[in-house]
């Protein structure tokens, strides 16, 4: 009875806290509202900046800001085309370059983006930076952070249900916890994350093309990323990201469709 009650509560919680994301047009989980999520993200972003060496007024930091602003404007044109002019009205876009050997870039909910200098040699040029920037801006606009947090809550809730159901069977409870921990990651959370990465790759292509950048640089970026990894990447099914080969092939295949969509919307000429 306890198991059924908890399961029913979780099911009701899930079905009543889903919403269509206007940017992607897909139904997504939104258990944590933007009113709570965005201030929390801004606080974490400011904390990272305060603990890091943020580069200012350098050629590279100015390029990051320039590319970020161009992709942001492209995203707004994309949103306007879809009838969502005010979609990012509560976003406070910011683009910073942090001195670090980390080969990474990331975006927080609400439009806070950070690049590490370690990724610039792999980006290699402004078009490469645009490929990364488009990807990160899609993460922010598609509410991927909110969805991952929501999925984590489901994972926790399902674990509670299992433990309550087996509360009087300690040995089976231990077996469940091990099996659920591995299974929910490999068959749930990791594929969910890889789906977001693919979505960010594909929609990011459209944004970089809209902003006047060369989409052919996107698969080349991942070829360089693959070479830099020296074969140290985990198997795809154990990773939060698609494999380098999967991303390279998918990006190559998506370029014609992304170019057609961008041309339909109207490519921005910054010259």
PDB file of C-alpha atoms in Angstrom:
ATOM      1  CA  UNK A   1       0.000   0.000   0.000  1.00  0.00           C
ATOM      2  CA  UNK A   2       2.834   2.396   0.896  1.00  0.00           C
ATOM      3  CA  UNK A   3       4.550   1.556  -2.397  1.00  0.00           C
ATOM      4  CA  UNK A   4       1.408   2.263  -4.420  1.00  0.00           C
ATOM      5  CA  UNK A   5       0.760   5.523  -2.607  1.00  0.00           C
ATOM      6  CA  UNK A   6       4.299   6.815  -3.142  1.00  0.00           C
ATOM      7  CA  UNK A   7       4.242   5.730  -6.783  1.00  0.00           C
ATOM      8  CA  UNK A   8       0.939   7.561  -7.292  1.00  0.00           C
ATOM      9  CA  UNK A   9       2.306  10.722  -5.677  1.00  0.00           C
ATOM     10  CA  UNK A  10       5.399  10.673  -7.927  1.00  0.00           C
ATOM     11  CA  UNK A  11       3.282  10.018 -11.028  1.00  0.00           C
ATOM     12  CA  UNK A  12       0.971  12.928 -10.225  1.00  0.00           C
ATOM     13  CA  UNK A  13       3.990  15.128  -9.538  1.00  0.00           C
ATOM     14  CA  UNK A  14       5.509  14.270 -12.925  1.00  0.00           C
ATOM     15  CA  UNK A  15       2.330  14.721 -14.969  1.00  0.00           C
ATOM     16  CA  UNK A  16       1.455  18.056 -13.368  1.00  0.00           C
ATOM     17  CA  UNK A  17       4.942  19.526 -13.687  1.00  0.00           C
ATOM     18  CA  UNK A  18       5.607  19.134 -17.398  1.00  0.00           C
ATOM     19  CA  UNK A  19       5.545  21.986 -19.861  1.00  0.00           C
ATOM     20  CA  UNK A  20       6.244  22.573 -23.537  1.00  0.00           C
ATOM     21  CA  UNK A  21       9.574  24.314 -24.014  1.00  0.00           C
ATOM     22  CA  UNK A  22       8.886  27.076 -26.591  1.00  0.00           C
ATOM     23  CA  UNK A  23      12.421  27.003 -27.972  1.00  0.00           C
ATOM     24  CA  UNK A  24      12.380  23.305 -28.909  1.00  0.00           C
ATOM     25  CA  UNK A  25       8.630  22.736 -29.078  1.00  0.00           C
ATOM     26  CA  UNK A  26       9.041  19.608 -26.940  1.00  0.00           C
ATOM     27  CA  UNK A  27       7.294  18.662 -23.714  1.00  0.00           C
ATOM     28  CA  UNK A  28       9.827  18.806 -20.897  1.00  0.00           C
ATOM     29  CA  UNK A  29       9.995  18.371 -17.144  1.00  0.00           C
ATOM     30  CA  UNK A  30       9.989  21.598 -15.182  1.00  0.00           C
ATOM     31  CA  UNK A  31       9.830  20.682 -11.509  1.00  0.00           C
ATOM     32  CA  UNK A  32      11.983  23.655 -10.468  1.00  0.00           C
ATOM     33  CA  UNK A  33      10.503  26.982 -11.654  1.00  0.00           C
ATOM     34  CA  UNK A  34      12.676  29.624 -13.324  1.00  0.00           C
ATOM     35  CA  UNK A  35      11.893  31.977 -10.442  1.00  0.00           C
ATOM     36  CA  UNK A  36      14.013  29.729  -8.212  1.00  0.00           C
ATOM     37  CA  UNK A  37      16.381  28.197 -10.759  1.00  0.00           C
ATOM     38  CA  UNK A  38      17.709  31.355 -12.440  1.00  0.00           C
ATOM     39  CA  UNK A  39      18.680  33.254  -9.253  1.00  0.00           C
ATOM     40  CA  UNK A  40      20.413  30.113  -8.014  1.00  0.00           C
ATOM     41  CA  UNK A  41      22.283  29.800 -11.331  1.00  0.00           C
ATOM     42  CA  UNK A  42      23.350  33.465 -11.228  1.00  0.00           C
ATOM     43  CA  UNK A  43      24.661  33.035  -7.707  1.00  0.00           C
ATOM     44  CA  UNK A  44      26.715  29.974  -8.704  1.00  0.00           C
ATOM     45  CA  UNK A  45      28.034  31.774 -11.785  1.00  0.00           C
ATOM     46  CA  UNK A  46      29.146  34.780  -9.736  1.00  0.00           C
ATOM     47  CA  UNK A  47      30.813  32.440  -7.267  1.00  0.00           C
ATOM     48  CA  UNK A  48      32.792  30.760 -10.064  1.00  0.00           C
ATOM     49  CA  UNK A  49      33.878  34.143 -11.439  1.00  0.00           C
ATOM     50  CA  UNK A  50      34.951  35.355  -7.998  1.00  0.00           C
ATOM     51  CA  UNK A  51      37.147  32.290  -7.556  1.00  0.00           C
ATOM     52  CA  UNK A  52      38.645  32.429 -11.060  1.00  0.00           C
ATOM     53  CA  UNK A  53      40.927  34.602 -13.149  1.00  0.00           C
ATOM     54  CA  UNK A  54      38.482  36.246 -15.541  1.00  0.00           C
ATOM     55  CA  UNK A  55      40.227  37.760 -18.549  1.00  0.00           C
ATOM     56  CA  UNK A  56      39.196  41.295 -19.487  1.00  0.00           C
ATOM     57  CA  UNK A  57      40.023  43.451 -22.507  1.00  0.00           C
ATOM     58  CA  UNK A  58      42.205  40.837 -24.206  1.00  0.00           C
ATOM     59  CA  UNK A  59      41.842  39.852 -27.848  1.00  0.00           C
ATOM     60  CA  UNK A  60      40.523  36.427 -26.857  1.00  0.00           C
ATOM     61  CA  UNK A  61      38.097  37.672 -24.198  1.00  0.00           C
ATOM     62  CA  UNK A  62      36.714  40.257 -26.617  1.00  0.00           C
ATOM     63  CA  UNK A  63      36.228  37.528 -29.223  1.00  0.00           C
ATOM     64  CA  UNK A  64      34.222  35.455 -26.717  1.00  0.00           C
ATOM     65  CA  UNK A  65      31.974  38.438 -25.994  1.00  0.00           C
ATOM     66  CA  UNK A  66      31.635  39.268 -29.705  1.00  0.00           C
ATOM     67  CA  UNK A  67      30.686  35.730 -30.679  1.00  0.00           C
ATOM     68  CA  UNK A  68      28.339  35.456 -27.709  1.00  0.00           C
ATOM     69  CA  UNK A  69      26.526  38.654 -28.653  1.00  0.00           C
ATOM     70  CA  UNK A  70      26.187  37.558 -32.275  1.00  0.00           C
ATOM     71  CA  UNK A  71      24.820  34.132 -31.378  1.00  0.00           C
ATOM     72  CA  UNK A  72      22.480  35.767 -28.833  1.00  0.00           C
ATOM     73  CA  UNK A  73      21.094  38.067 -31.546  1.00  0.00           C
ATOM     74  CA  UNK A  74      20.757  35.088 -33.877  1.00  0.00           C
ATOM     75  CA  UNK A  75      18.836  33.238 -31.168  1.00  0.00           C
ATOM     76  CA  UNK A  76      16.510  36.198 -30.728  1.00  0.00           C
ATOM     77  CA  UNK A  77      15.866  36.296 -34.477  1.00  0.00           C
ATOM     78  CA  UNK A  78      15.140  32.566 -34.340  1.00  0.00           C
ATOM     79  CA  UNK A  79      12.724  33.113 -31.438  1.00  0.00           C
ATOM     80  CA  UNK A  80      11.022  36.038 -33.178  1.00  0.00           C
ATOM     81  CA  UNK A  81      10.542  33.892 -36.286  1.00  0.00           C
ATOM     82  CA  UNK A  82       8.753  31.378 -34.066  1.00  0.00           C
ATOM     83  CA  UNK A  83       6.591  34.084 -32.494  1.00  0.00           C
ATOM     84  CA  UNK A  84       8.419  34.134 -29.141  1.00  0.00           C
ATOM     85  CA  UNK A  85       9.943  37.620 -29.065  1.00  0.00           C
ATOM     86  CA  UNK A  86      10.013  37.857 -25.260  1.00  0.00           C
ATOM     87  CA  UNK A  87      11.148  34.303 -24.519  1.00  0.00           C
ATOM     88  CA  UNK A  88      14.510  35.337 -23.041  1.00  0.00           C
ATOM     89  CA  UNK A  89      13.236  38.595 -21.481  1.00  0.00           C
ATOM     90  CA  UNK A  90      14.249  37.419 -18.003  1.00  0.00           C
ATOM     91  CA  UNK A  91      17.694  36.256 -19.179  1.00  0.00           C
ATOM     92  CA  UNK A  92      20.729  38.342 -18.277  1.00  0.00           C
ATOM     93  CA  UNK A  93      23.203  37.223 -20.920  1.00  0.00           C
ATOM     94  CA  UNK A  94      26.879  37.293 -19.989  1.00  0.00           C
ATOM     95  CA  UNK A  95      29.946  35.825 -21.733  1.00  0.00           C
ATOM     96  CA  UNK A  96      33.244  35.464 -19.877  1.00  0.00           C
ATOM     97  CA  UNK A  97      36.609  33.894 -20.575  1.00  0.00           C
ATOM     98  CA  UNK A  98      38.360  32.219 -17.629  1.00  0.00           C
ATOM     99  CA  UNK A  99      42.086  31.483 -17.494  1.00  0.00           C
ATOM    100  CA  UNK A 100      42.279  27.722 -17.048  1.00  0.00           C
ATOM    101  CA  UNK A 101      43.767  24.668 -18.738  1.00  0.00           C
ATOM    102  CA  UNK A 102      40.364  22.969 -18.631  1.00  0.00           C
ATOM    103  CA  UNK A 103      39.077  22.086 -22.093  1.00  0.00           C
ATOM    104  CA  UNK A 104      35.560  23.197 -21.357  1.00  0.00           C
ATOM    105  CA  UNK A 105      32.774  25.739 -21.795  1.00  0.00           C
ATOM    106  CA  UNK A 106      29.374  25.798 -20.124  1.00  0.00           C
ATOM    107  CA  UNK A 107      26.140  27.747 -19.782  1.00  0.00           C
ATOM    108  CA  UNK A 108      23.945  28.368 -16.770  1.00  0.00           C
ATOM    109  CA  UNK A 109      20.150  28.738 -16.878  1.00  0.00           C
ATOM    110  CA  UNK A 110      19.284  32.349 -17.594  1.00  0.00           C
ATOM    111  CA  UNK A 111      22.103  33.007 -20.070  1.00  0.00           C
ATOM    112  CA  UNK A 112      25.365  32.952 -18.110  1.00  0.00           C
ATOM    113  CA  UNK A 113      28.134  31.479 -20.302  1.00  0.00           C
ATOM    114  CA  UNK A 114      31.760  30.696 -19.460  1.00  0.00           C
ATOM    115  CA  UNK A 115      34.646  29.614 -21.678  1.00  0.00           C
ATOM    116  CA  UNK A 116      37.986  28.327 -20.398  1.00  0.00           C
ATOM    117  CA  UNK A 117      41.152  29.296 -22.253  1.00  0.00           C
ATOM    118  CA  UNK A 118      42.019  25.595 -22.515  1.00  0.00           C
ATOM    119  CA  UNK A 119      39.350  25.071 -25.160  1.00  0.00           C
ATOM    120  CA  UNK A 120      40.475  27.901 -27.431  1.00  0.00           C
ATOM    121  CA  UNK A 121      43.308  25.956 -29.067  1.00  0.00           C
ATOM    122  CA  UNK A 122      40.779  23.293 -30.061  1.00  0.00           C
ATOM    123  CA  UNK A 123      38.240  25.868 -31.222  1.00  0.00           C
ATOM    124  CA  UNK A 124      41.175  27.184 -33.302  1.00  0.00           C
ATOM    125  CA  UNK A 125      39.271  30.088 -34.878  1.00  0.00           C
ATOM    126  CA  UNK A 126      36.193  32.272 -34.440  1.00  0.00           C
ATOM    127  CA  UNK A 127      33.971  29.846 -36.336  1.00  0.00           C
ATOM    128  CA  UNK A 128      35.058  27.094 -33.954  1.00  0.00           C
ATOM    129  CA  UNK A 129      34.219  29.330 -31.000  1.00  0.00           C
ATOM    130  CA  UNK A 130      30.814  30.000 -32.624  1.00  0.00           C
ATOM    131  CA  UNK A 131      30.142  26.260 -32.837  1.00  0.00           C
ATOM    132  CA  UNK A 132      30.780  25.934 -29.104  1.00  0.00           C
ATOM    133  CA  UNK A 133      28.875  29.105 -28.280  1.00  0.00           C
ATOM    134  CA  UNK A 134      25.815  28.048 -30.282  1.00  0.00           C
ATOM    135  CA  UNK A 135      25.818  24.723 -28.443  1.00  0.00           C
ATOM    136  CA  UNK A 136      26.004  26.408 -25.030  1.00  0.00           C
ATOM    137  CA  UNK A 137      23.348  29.016 -25.784  1.00  0.00           C
ATOM    138  CA  UNK A 138      20.968  26.240 -26.861  1.00  0.00           C
ATOM    139  CA  UNK A 139      21.564  24.536 -23.499  1.00  0.00           C
ATOM    140  CA  UNK A 140      20.434  27.745 -21.787  1.00  0.00           C
ATOM    141  CA  UNK A 141      17.422  28.392 -24.034  1.00  0.00           C
ATOM    142  CA  UNK A 142      16.225  24.766 -24.065  1.00  0.00           C
ATOM    143  CA  UNK A 143      16.227  24.663 -20.245  1.00  0.00           C
ATOM    144  CA  UNK A 144      18.455  21.605 -20.199  1.00  0.00           C
ATOM    145  CA  UNK A 145      19.697  22.428 -16.710  1.00  0.00           C
ATOM    146  CA  UNK A 146      16.138  22.555 -15.412  1.00  0.00           C
ATOM    147  CA  UNK A 147      15.362  19.222 -17.074  1.00  0.00           C
ATOM    148  CA  UNK A 148      18.451  17.506 -15.631  1.00  0.00           C
ATOM    149  CA  UNK A 149      17.544  18.739 -12.168  1.00  0.00           C
ATOM    150  CA  UNK A 150      13.984  17.469 -12.665  1.00  0.00           C
ATOM    151  CA  UNK A 151      15.254  14.073 -13.835  1.00  0.00           C
ATOM    152  CA  UNK A 152      17.430  13.893 -10.739  1.00  0.00           C
ATOM    153  CA  UNK A 153      14.371  14.442  -8.564  1.00  0.00           C
ATOM    154  CA  UNK A 154      12.574  11.588 -10.352  1.00  0.00           C
ATOM    155  CA  UNK A 155      15.591   9.351  -9.805  1.00  0.00           C
ATOM    156  CA  UNK A 156      15.606  10.189  -6.106  1.00  0.00           C
ATOM    157  CA  UNK A 157      11.860   9.655  -5.833  1.00  0.00           C
ATOM    158  CA  UNK A 158      12.029   6.248  -7.524  1.00  0.00           C
ATOM    159  CA  UNK A 159      14.821   5.241  -5.142  1.00  0.00           C
ATOM    160  CA  UNK A 160      12.627   6.207  -2.184  1.00  0.00           C
ATOM    161  CA  UNK A 161       9.741   4.134  -3.568  1.00  0.00           C
ATOM    162  CA  UNK A 162      11.981   1.093  -3.938  1.00  0.00           C
ATOM    163  CA  UNK A 163      13.455   1.436  -0.474  1.00  0.00           C
ATOM    164  CA  UNK A 164      10.041   1.881   1.155  1.00  0.00           C
ATOM    165  CA  UNK A 165       8.680  -1.159  -0.685  1.00  0.00           C
ATOM    166  CA  UNK A 166      11.625  -3.265   0.533  1.00  0.00           C
ATOM    167  CA  UNK A 167      11.960  -1.686   3.973  1.00  0.00           C
ATOM    168  CA  UNK A 168      11.378  -5.027   5.711  1.00  0.00           C
ATOM    169  CA  UNK A 169      13.706  -6.984   3.414  1.00  0.00           C
ATOM    170  CA  UNK A 170      17.183  -5.630   4.094  1.00  0.00           C
ATOM    171  CA  UNK A 171      19.111  -7.944   1.751  1.00  0.00           C
ATOM    172  CA  UNK A 172      16.758  -7.281  -1.175  1.00  0.00           C
ATOM    173  CA  UNK A 173      16.875  -3.569  -0.379  1.00  0.00           C
ATOM    174  CA  UNK A 174      20.665  -3.577  -0.683  1.00  0.00           C
ATOM    175  CA  UNK A 175      20.487  -5.455  -3.993  1.00  0.00           C
ATOM    176  CA  UNK A 176      17.870  -2.985  -5.244  1.00  0.00           C
ATOM    177  CA  UNK A 177      19.986   0.036  -4.324  1.00  0.00           C
ATOM    178  CA  UNK A 178      23.016  -1.274  -6.206  1.00  0.00           C
ATOM    179  CA  UNK A 179      20.992  -2.344  -9.255  1.00  0.00           C
ATOM    180  CA  UNK A 180      18.909   0.838  -9.297  1.00  0.00           C
ATOM    181  CA  UNK A 181      21.959   3.065  -8.874  1.00  0.00           C
ATOM    182  CA  UNK A 182      23.688   1.535 -11.898  1.00  0.00           C
ATOM    183  CA  UNK A 183      20.579   0.960 -13.984  1.00  0.00           C
ATOM    184  CA  UNK A 184      19.082   4.429 -13.513  1.00  0.00           C
ATOM    185  CA  UNK A 185      22.373   5.974 -14.604  1.00  0.00           C
ATOM    186  CA  UNK A 186      23.166   3.764 -17.591  1.00  0.00           C
ATOM    187  CA  UNK A 187      19.606   3.454 -18.911  1.00  0.00           C
ATOM    188  CA  UNK A 188      18.145   6.729 -17.665  1.00  0.00           C
ATOM    189  CA  UNK A 189      20.280   9.697 -16.713  1.00  0.00           C
ATOM    190  CA  UNK A 190      23.147   9.156 -19.170  1.00  0.00           C
ATOM    191  CA  UNK A 191      20.963   8.694 -22.298  1.00  0.00           C
ATOM    192  CA  UNK A 192      18.923  11.711 -21.141  1.00  0.00           C
ATOM    193  CA  UNK A 193      22.091  13.806 -20.977  1.00  0.00           C
ATOM    194  CA  UNK A 194      23.337  12.560 -24.362  1.00  0.00           C
ATOM    195  CA  UNK A 195      19.983  13.536 -25.880  1.00  0.00           C
ATOM    196  CA  UNK A 196      20.464  17.085 -24.605  1.00  0.00           C
ATOM    197  CA  UNK A 197      23.975  17.246 -26.039  1.00  0.00           C
ATOM    198  CA  UNK A 198      22.723  16.133 -29.454  1.00  0.00           C
ATOM    199  CA  UNK A 199      19.900  18.674 -29.314  1.00  0.00           C
ATOM    200  CA  UNK A 200      22.384  21.430 -28.435  1.00  0.00           C
ATOM    201  CA  UNK A 201      24.670  20.360 -31.304  1.00  0.00           C
ATOM    202  CA  UNK A 202      21.874  20.366 -33.858  1.00  0.00           C
ATOM    203  CA  UNK A 203      20.142  23.591 -32.820  1.00  0.00           C
ATOM    204  CA  UNK A 204      23.508  25.239 -32.221  1.00  0.00           C
ATOM    205  CA  UNK A 205      24.306  24.687 -35.897  1.00  0.00           C
ATOM    206  CA  UNK A 206      21.247  26.731 -36.875  1.00  0.00           C
ATOM    207  CA  UNK A 207      22.228  29.581 -34.541  1.00  0.00           C
ATOM    208  CA  UNK A 208      25.838  29.760 -35.739  1.00  0.00           C
ATOM    209  CA  UNK A 209      24.697  29.809 -39.371  1.00  0.00           C
ATOM    210  CA  UNK A 210      22.125  32.519 -38.599  1.00  0.00           C
ATOM    211  CA  UNK A 211      24.955  34.539 -37.047  1.00  0.00           C
ATOM    212  CA  UNK A 212      26.971  34.260 -40.261  1.00  0.00           C
ATOM    213  CA  UNK A 213      29.473  31.598 -39.192  1.00  0.00           C
ATOM    214  CA  UNK A 214      30.654  28.578 -41.182  1.00  0.00           C
ATOM    215  CA  UNK A 215      28.868  25.377 -40.040  1.00  0.00           C
ATOM    216  CA  UNK A 216      31.566  23.193 -41.603  1.00  0.00           C
ATOM    217  CA  UNK A 217      33.724  24.167 -38.638  1.00  0.00           C
ATOM    218  CA  UNK A 218      31.439  22.306 -36.198  1.00  0.00           C
ATOM    219  CA  UNK A 219      32.388  18.734 -37.226  1.00  0.00           C
ATOM    220  CA  UNK A 220      36.015  19.888 -37.637  1.00  0.00           C
ATOM    221  CA  UNK A 221      35.908  21.116 -34.040  1.00  0.00           C
ATOM    222  CA  UNK A 222      34.962  17.642 -32.862  1.00  0.00           C
ATOM    223  CA  UNK A 223      37.638  16.070 -35.029  1.00  0.00           C
ATOM    224  CA  UNK A 224      40.161  18.227 -33.161  1.00  0.00           C
ATOM    225  CA  UNK A 225      38.480  17.361 -29.848  1.00  0.00           C
ATOM    226  CA  UNK A 226      38.816  13.666 -30.700  1.00  0.00           C
ATOM    227  CA  UNK A 227      42.504  14.067 -31.545  1.00  0.00           C
ATOM    228  CA  UNK A 228      43.116  15.954 -28.281  1.00  0.00           C
ATOM    229  CA  UNK A 229      41.456  13.201 -26.209  1.00  0.00           C
ATOM    230  CA  UNK A 230      44.102  10.650 -27.272  1.00  0.00           C
ATOM    231  CA  UNK A 231      41.488   7.897 -27.155  1.00  0.00           C
ATOM    232  CA  UNK A 232      40.816   8.447 -23.453  1.00  0.00           C
ATOM    233  CA  UNK A 233      37.065   9.036 -23.750  1.00  0.00           C
ATOM    234  CA  UNK A 234      34.760   6.507 -22.019  1.00  0.00           C
ATOM    235  CA  UNK A 235      32.409   4.287 -24.056  1.00  0.00           C
ATOM    236  CA  UNK A 236      29.393   6.240 -25.247  1.00  0.00           C
ATOM    237  CA  UNK A 237      26.895   4.259 -23.138  1.00  0.00           C
ATOM    238  CA  UNK A 238      28.831   5.234 -19.995  1.00  0.00           C
ATOM    239  CA  UNK A 239      29.159   8.895 -20.914  1.00  0.00           C
ATOM    240  CA  UNK A 240      27.050  12.022 -20.498  1.00  0.00           C
ATOM    241  CA  UNK A 241      28.014  12.982 -24.062  1.00  0.00           C
ATOM    242  CA  UNK A 242      27.771  11.201 -27.426  1.00  0.00           C
ATOM    243  CA  UNK A 243      31.068   9.816 -28.678  1.00  0.00           C
ATOM    244  CA  UNK A 244      33.262  12.059 -30.802  1.00  0.00           C
ATOM    245  CA  UNK A 245      32.584   9.915 -33.877  1.00  0.00           C
ATOM    246  CA  UNK A 246      28.815  10.085 -33.317  1.00  0.00           C
ATOM    247  CA  UNK A 247      28.920  13.862 -32.999  1.00  0.00           C
ATOM    248  CA  UNK A 248      31.130  14.321 -36.057  1.00  0.00           C
ATOM    249  CA  UNK A 249      28.866  12.199 -38.259  1.00  0.00           C
ATOM    250  CA  UNK A 250      25.661  13.738 -36.917  1.00  0.00           C
ATOM    251  CA  UNK A 251      26.912  17.302 -37.412  1.00  0.00           C
ATOM    252  CA  UNK A 252      28.053  16.584 -40.965  1.00  0.00           C
ATOM    253  CA  UNK A 253      24.664  15.091 -41.790  1.00  0.00           C
ATOM    254  CA  UNK A 254      22.743  17.950 -40.172  1.00  0.00           C
ATOM    255  CA  UNK A 255      24.477  20.843 -41.941  1.00  0.00           C
ATOM    256  CA  UNK A 256      22.228  20.923 -45.065  1.00  0.00           C
ATOM    257  CA  UNK A 257      19.013  20.958 -42.994  1.00  0.00           C
ATOM    258  CA  UNK A 258      20.417  23.518 -40.561  1.00  0.00           C
ATOM    259  CA  UNK A 259      21.535  25.756 -43.427  1.00  0.00           C
ATOM    260  CA  UNK A 260      18.095  25.521 -45.053  1.00  0.00           C
ATOM    261  CA  UNK A 261      16.380  26.448 -41.777  1.00  0.00           C
ATOM    262  CA  UNK A 262      18.721  29.393 -41.172  1.00  0.00           C
ATOM    263  CA  UNK A 263      18.263  30.701 -44.701  1.00  0.00           C
ATOM    264  CA  UNK A 264      14.483  30.458 -44.285  1.00  0.00           C
ATOM    265  CA  UNK A 265      14.713  32.623 -41.147  1.00  0.00           C
ATOM    266  CA  UNK A 266      17.265  35.020 -42.645  1.00  0.00           C
ATOM    267  CA  UNK A 267      20.996  34.981 -42.006  1.00  0.00           C
ATOM    268  CA  UNK A 268      22.303  38.013 -40.105  1.00  0.00           C
ATOM    269  CA  UNK A 269      25.026  40.001 -41.837  1.00  0.00           C
ATOM    270  CA  UNK A 270      27.330  41.615 -39.294  1.00  0.00           C
ATOM    271  CA  UNK A 271      29.703  43.122 -41.855  1.00  0.00           C
TER     272      UNK A 271
END
